């Protein structure tokens, strides 16, 4: 089955710096790669996603890049703010399933210091 | 429009007791899922239902059963709770063909 590895497990940055979180996946059939943000005690929420037919997608201060050959994808957050502090999860859809089954990475705790 | 609603929010069970976690969505989504979240292990899929009338095992199904009661509702049952099932449980739903999940608010379950 699909294996999704996420690094680092914790990341600490100063406000205004950039943060990068990386994920690798094992199933070459995967074609959908979302990122979720989970604030303390809250539910995970989708922040950005990318499909295998594109290499990069941006939404204001966040961007995701995908390298299908190397089977890795990354989340980039620029100009970080304290409210970006949360746990971030990457995910991939094993077998390229169309009905949305996802395998998640272990999560990255991001702390942005004012 | 409530999205995905889970009940209860908190529960304490004794070892061997049974309970059902309820989940309902009002977004007309076809697919529904149950995940458990444990520290350092991310979200692991317990069971999923790709469409009404179908259910399938995920990564960690042992000790659980599910029922897709109709298009809106997907319940998770623990027949004989064990301390290893202490976790936060999330229900989620998605539109077929679009993997973006909407999660419920979670159920924090403690088995003593």
XYZ file of C-alpha atoms in Angstrom:
226
model
C 0.000 0.000 0.000
C 0.868 3.680 -0.117
C 3.492 4.998 2.284
C 3.768 8.752 2.844
C 6.792 10.084 4.731
C 6.810 13.676 5.990
C 9.764 15.775 7.221
C 10.585 17.487 9.438
C 8.410 16.417 12.362
C 8.884 19.820 13.997
C 9.856 23.156 12.472
C 10.510 26.407 14.294
C 10.894 29.711 12.400
C 10.891 33.419 13.104
C 7.999 35.540 11.914
C 8.630 36.640 8.346
C 10.848 33.686 7.478
C 9.889 30.966 5.013
C 8.960 27.404 5.990
C 9.263 24.296 3.839
C 7.765 20.884 4.598
C 8.581 17.887 2.426
C 6.769 14.633 1.717
C 7.639 11.535 -0.262
C 5.205 8.885 -1.436
C 5.667 5.327 -2.635
C 2.751 4.614 -5.019
C 3.529 5.893 -8.509
C -0.200 5.712 -9.349
C -1.021 8.485 -6.852
C -2.233 11.595 -8.651
C -3.714 13.873 -5.973
C -1.706 15.531 -3.181
C -3.495 17.734 -0.638
C -2.152 19.591 2.383
C -4.120 20.082 5.585
C -3.626 22.482 8.476
C -4.773 21.510 11.947
C -4.814 24.075 14.730
C -4.684 22.874 18.314
C -7.898 21.086 19.266
C -9.492 21.713 15.870
C -10.299 19.652 12.801
C -7.870 19.411 9.840
C -8.698 21.847 7.057
C -7.620 21.705 3.439
C -5.284 24.587 2.579
C -4.001 23.673 -0.861
C -3.830 20.683 -3.179
C -2.126 19.708 -6.416
C -2.818 17.147 -9.092
C -0.211 15.235 -11.029
C -0.717 17.174 -14.254
C 0.873 20.324 -12.759
C 4.228 20.943 -11.136
C 3.418 23.926 -8.933
C 0.419 25.714 -7.484
C 0.277 28.945 -5.491
C -2.320 30.569 -3.281
C -1.153 33.839 -1.742
C 1.620 32.954 0.747
C 1.455 29.204 0.298
C 2.643 27.077 -2.605
C 3.007 23.397 -3.331
C 5.492 21.807 -5.721
C 5.371 18.278 -7.110
C 8.120 16.132 -8.613
C 6.443 12.988 -9.941
C 9.690 11.436 -11.117
C 11.213 11.619 -7.657
C 7.825 11.009 -5.976
C 8.033 13.954 -3.646
C 6.044 17.117 -3.027
C 6.600 20.110 -0.775
C 4.657 22.853 0.974
C 6.191 26.331 0.986
C 4.934 29.089 3.275
C 6.439 32.546 2.774
C 6.356 35.519 5.135
C 5.234 33.325 8.011
C 2.965 34.749 10.687
C 2.192 33.516 14.226
C -1.236 32.365 13.042
C 0.514 29.908 10.713
C 1.514 27.929 13.817
C -0.257 24.561 13.554
C 0.266 20.936 12.555
C 0.491 20.411 8.803
C -0.290 17.102 7.108
C 0.457 16.022 3.581
C -1.487 13.215 1.904
C -1.656 11.163 -1.286
C -4.338 9.016 -2.881
C -3.136 5.398 -3.139
C -3.724 3.825 -6.522
C -4.913 7.143 -7.907
C -8.368 6.376 -6.527
C -11.098 8.689 -7.749
C -13.244 8.392 -4.641
C -10.826 10.226 -2.412
C -9.215 7.645 -0.133
C -6.087 9.312 1.282
C -2.943 8.193 3.071
C -1.538 10.893 5.373
C 1.980 11.743 6.458
C 2.855 11.835 10.153
C 2.499 15.605 10.440
C 4.798 18.602 11.007
C 4.402 20.872 14.009
C 5.176 24.386 12.773
C 5.875 27.085 15.339
C 6.250 30.689 14.204
C 7.884 32.908 16.831
C 6.901 36.600 16.882
C -25.312 24.176 6.259
C -23.557 22.258 9.080
C -21.004 20.359 6.922
C -19.909 17.190 8.753
C -21.372 16.611 12.205
C -19.926 14.076 14.651
C -21.336 12.929 17.961
C -20.357 12.626 20.718
C -17.435 15.063 21.132
C -16.020 13.279 24.172
C -16.495 9.779 25.571
C -14.933 7.665 28.301
C -15.460 3.912 28.091
C -14.444 1.025 30.247
C -12.582 -1.858 28.643
C -15.073 -4.218 27.018
C -17.865 -1.679 26.616
C -19.339 -0.924 23.222
C -20.332 2.319 21.574
C -21.220 3.844 18.224
C -19.780 7.074 16.874
C -22.197 8.929 14.653
C -21.370 11.001 11.578
C -23.657 12.881 9.229
C -22.946 15.227 6.311
C -25.321 17.574 4.529
C -23.177 18.375 1.479
C -24.493 15.552 -0.752
C -21.023 13.953 -0.789
C -20.742 10.418 -2.082
C -17.692 9.256 -0.117
C -17.246 9.098 3.650
C -14.348 8.038 5.877
C -13.361 7.276 9.447
C -9.827 8.096 10.600
C -8.098 7.879 13.935
C -5.435 10.338 15.017
C -2.700 9.385 17.446
C 0.323 11.510 18.437
C 3.176 11.185 15.956
C 1.232 8.874 13.661
C -0.829 11.242 11.590
C -4.292 10.221 10.489
C -4.873 6.532 9.780
C -7.829 5.259 7.792
C -10.090 2.818 9.642
C -12.918 2.294 7.148
C -14.316 4.136 4.196
C -17.436 4.159 2.042
C -16.839 5.164 -1.571
C -20.576 5.441 -2.181
C -23.880 4.625 -0.529
C -24.200 0.871 -0.051
C -20.463 0.104 -0.043
C -17.888 -0.062 2.745
C -14.243 -1.143 2.726
C -11.452 -1.645 5.213
C -8.702 0.881 5.536
C -5.286 0.620 7.161
C -6.383 -0.152 10.758
C -9.854 -1.836 10.724
C -9.384 -4.385 13.516
C -11.796 -3.888 16.405
C -14.179 -1.686 14.414
C -17.270 -2.037 12.268
C -19.092 0.522 10.150
C -22.518 1.116 8.655
C -23.345 3.430 5.775
C -26.933 3.978 6.801
C -27.786 6.212 3.834
C -25.991 8.819 1.741
C -25.772 11.229 4.695
C -24.797 8.966 7.583
C -21.762 6.772 8.294
C -21.366 5.277 11.768
C -18.385 3.608 13.446
C -18.920 0.925 16.086
C -16.552 -0.391 18.714
C -17.942 -3.742 19.858
C -15.551 -4.346 22.762
C -13.422 -1.308 23.505
C -9.722 -1.731 24.345
C -7.235 0.814 25.765
C -5.403 0.733 22.393
C -8.488 2.370 20.876
C -7.961 5.517 22.943
C -7.644 8.149 20.235
C -9.262 11.073 18.480
C -11.633 9.914 15.773
C -12.444 12.018 12.723
C -15.153 11.467 10.194
C -14.728 13.066 6.765
C -16.568 13.259 3.479
C -15.684 14.147 -0.097
C -17.151 14.441 -3.557
C -16.310 11.463 -5.766
C -13.497 12.420 -8.086
C -12.333 15.257 -5.842
C -10.295 14.085 -2.903
C -10.600 17.271 -0.853
C -12.006 16.253 2.511
C -14.333 18.079 4.838
C -13.691 16.831 8.352
C -15.993 16.661 11.334
C -14.938 18.212 14.628
C -13.715 14.907 16.052
C -14.529 12.581 18.942
C -12.012 12.252 21.755
C -12.363 8.695 23.079
C -10.650 7.376 26.193
C -10.815 3.687 27.085
C -9.839 2.873 30.671
